[in-house]
Amino acid sequence: MTASSTIPTTRAVATAFDLTTGLTEDRASLKRPLSAMAGMYSDTAAFDAQVARDDVLSYEFYDFDVPSLETEVAYGTSITYPGKVGDEYFMTKGHFHTRLESAEIYFCLSGQGLMLMESPEGDVQVEEFRPGRSVYVPGRYAHRSVNTSSDEPLITFFAFPGDAGHDYGTIETKGFRKIVVERDGAPVLLDNPRWGN
Ligand SMILES: O=P(O)(O)OC[C@H]1O[C@](O)(CO)[C@@H](O)[C@@H]1O
Ligand SMILES: [Fe+2]
């Protein structure tokens, strides 16, 4: 996703985006339909049935200029739509940074949800997203946004070091150690029964 270059960006960049929806007409978003999340949700039968019925857009995000150097800052907005696969809320795929130590900052513009984080050693941390709340994802932690609202998109603004890179491999093969599911109308964190498989 991040363009690789050794030439620093030397021009100022401005992007106008909607503070509630996170959308902009200045750029194209990267779209992840539910089908792009194969293997990510714990209820695989519910996932297959839902994709066959209607392969909805589960999230999309904008990279506002994708700088790629250590000295630069990559940033954009992220929109995770409401929905569930079985009891599990819609979420982003999640990733470690290729340069593992790279941290990231998120600022919630609207909606509600959770930032699920875990280190390679298995430390799990969870922070709540609600409008006006920032979440600092420490270096070394994989991170995934989860939308826990029944009807509103979760909108965040994010920024991270330009050379952080995205490492999806571990998450695609092992998953996160925890899943976020609805129980009696509220989100709860459970052990992922499929973790490591
Ligand atoms: O990269 P994923 O896990 O698909 O999730 C996308 C989100 O994460 C980011 O890569 C930032 O970490 C954004 O581009 C976007 O908000
Ligand atoms: Fe990230």
Coordinates of N, CA and C and ligand atoms in Angstrom, one line a residue, residues 1 30 32 37 59-63 75-80 91-97 104-106 115 143-145 156-160 165-166 168 171 176, ligand 1:
M1 N 0.8 -1.2 0.0 CA 0.0 0.0 0.0 C 0.9 1.2 0.0
L30 N -9.3 2.9 -0.5 CA -9.1 1.5 -0.7 C -10.2 0.7 0.0
R32 N -12.4 -2.6 1.2 CA -12.3 -4.0 1.6 C -13.7 -4.6 1.7
M37 N -12.0 -10.6 3.7 CA -11.7 -11.0 5.0 C -11.8 -12.5 5.3
Y59 N -15.1 -2.3 5.2 CA -14.4 -1.1 5.6 C -13.7 -0.5 4.4
E60 N -13.3 0.8 4.5 CA -12.5 1.4 3.5 C -11.6 2.5 4.2
F61 N -10.6 2.8 3.5 CA -9.7 3.8 4.1 C -9.0 4.6 3.0
Y62 N -8.6 5.8 3.4 CA -7.9 6.7 2.5 C -6.5 6.9 3.1
D63 N -5.5 6.8 2.3 CA -4.1 7.3 2.6 C -4.0 8.6 1.9
Y75 N -0.7 9.2 6.8 CA -2.0 9.5 7.6 C -3.2 9.4 6.6
G76 N -4.3 9.3 7.2 CA -5.6 9.2 6.5 C -6.8 9.0 7.3
T77 N -7.9 8.6 6.7 CA -9.1 8.3 7.5 C -9.5 6.9 7.2
S78 N -10.2 6.3 8.2 CA -10.6 4.9 8.1 C -12.1 4.8 8.4
I79 N -12.8 4.0 7.7 CA -14.3 3.9 7.9 C -14.6 2.4 8.0
T80 N -15.0 2.0 9.2 CA -15.4 0.6 9.3 C -16.9 0.6 9.5
M91 N -14.9 -5.5 11.4 CA -13.5 -5.1 11.9 C -12.6 -4.9 10.7
T92 N -11.5 -4.3 10.9 CA -10.4 -4.3 9.9 C -9.6 -5.6 10.0
K93 N -8.9 -5.9 9.0 CA -8.0 -7.1 9.0 C -7.0 -7.0 10.1
G94 N -6.4 -5.9 10.3 CA -5.4 -5.7 11.3 C -4.0 -6.2 10.9
H95 N -3.0 -5.6 11.5 CA -1.6 -5.8 11.0 C -0.6 -5.4 12.1
F96 N 0.5 -6.1 12.0 CA 1.7 -5.5 12.7 C 2.4 -4.6 11.7
H97 N 3.2 -3.7 12.1 CA 4.0 -2.9 11.2 C 5.2 -3.7 10.8
E104 N 1.5 4.1 16.2 CA 0.5 4.7 15.4 C -0.5 5.5 16.3
I105 N -1.0 6.6 15.8 CA -2.0 7.3 16.6 C -3.3 7.3 15.8
Y106 N -4.4 7.0 16.5 CA -5.8 7.1 15.9 C -6.6 8.1 16.7
M115 N -10.3 -0.5 19.8 CA -9.0 -0.8 19.1 C -8.5 -2.0 19.9
H143 N -2.7 -4.2 15.4 CA -3.9 -3.4 15.8 C -5.0 -3.6 14.8
R144 N -6.2 -3.7 15.3 CA -7.4 -3.9 14.5 C -8.5 -3.0 15.1
S145 N -9.2 -2.3 14.2 CA -10.4 -1.5 14.6 C -11.6 -2.4 14.5
T156 N -12.2 7.0 11.9 CA -11.0 7.4 12.6 C -10.1 8.1 11.7
F157 N -9.3 9.0 12.2 CA -8.1 9.6 11.5 C -6.9 8.9 12.1
F158 N -5.9 8.5 11.3 CA -4.7 7.8 11.8 C -3.5 8.4 11.2
A159 N -2.4 8.3 11.9 CA -1.1 8.7 11.5 C 0.0 7.8 12.0
F160 N 1.0 7.5 11.2 CA 2.1 6.6 11.6 C 3.4 6.9 10.8
G165 N 5.3 0.4 7.2 CA 4.9 -0.8 6.4 C 3.8 -1.6 7.1
H166 N 3.2 -2.4 6.3 CA 2.1 -3.3 6.9 C 2.5 -4.7 6.7
Y168 N 0.9 -8.2 7.2 CA -0.4 -8.9 7.4 C -0.2 -10.4 7.7
I171 N -1.2 -12.1 11.1 CA -2.6 -12.1 11.4 C -3.4 -13.0 10.4
F176 N -6.0 -12.9 15.6 CA -5.7 -12.2 16.9 C -6.1 -13.2 18.0
Ligands
LIG1 O1 -4.5 -2.3 7.1 P1 -5.8 -2.9 7.6 O2 -5.6 -3.8 8.8 O3 -6.6 -3.5 6.5 O4 -6.7 -1.7 8.2 C1 -6.7 -0.5 7.5 C2 -6.4 0.6 8.5 O5 -5.1 0.5 9.0 C3 -4.2 1.5 8.4 O6 -3.4 0.7 7.5 C4 -3.4 2.2 9.3 O7 -2.8 1.4 10.2 C5 -5.1 2.4 7.7 O8 -4.8 2.5 6.4 C6 -6.5 1.9 7.9 O9 -7.1 2.7 8.9

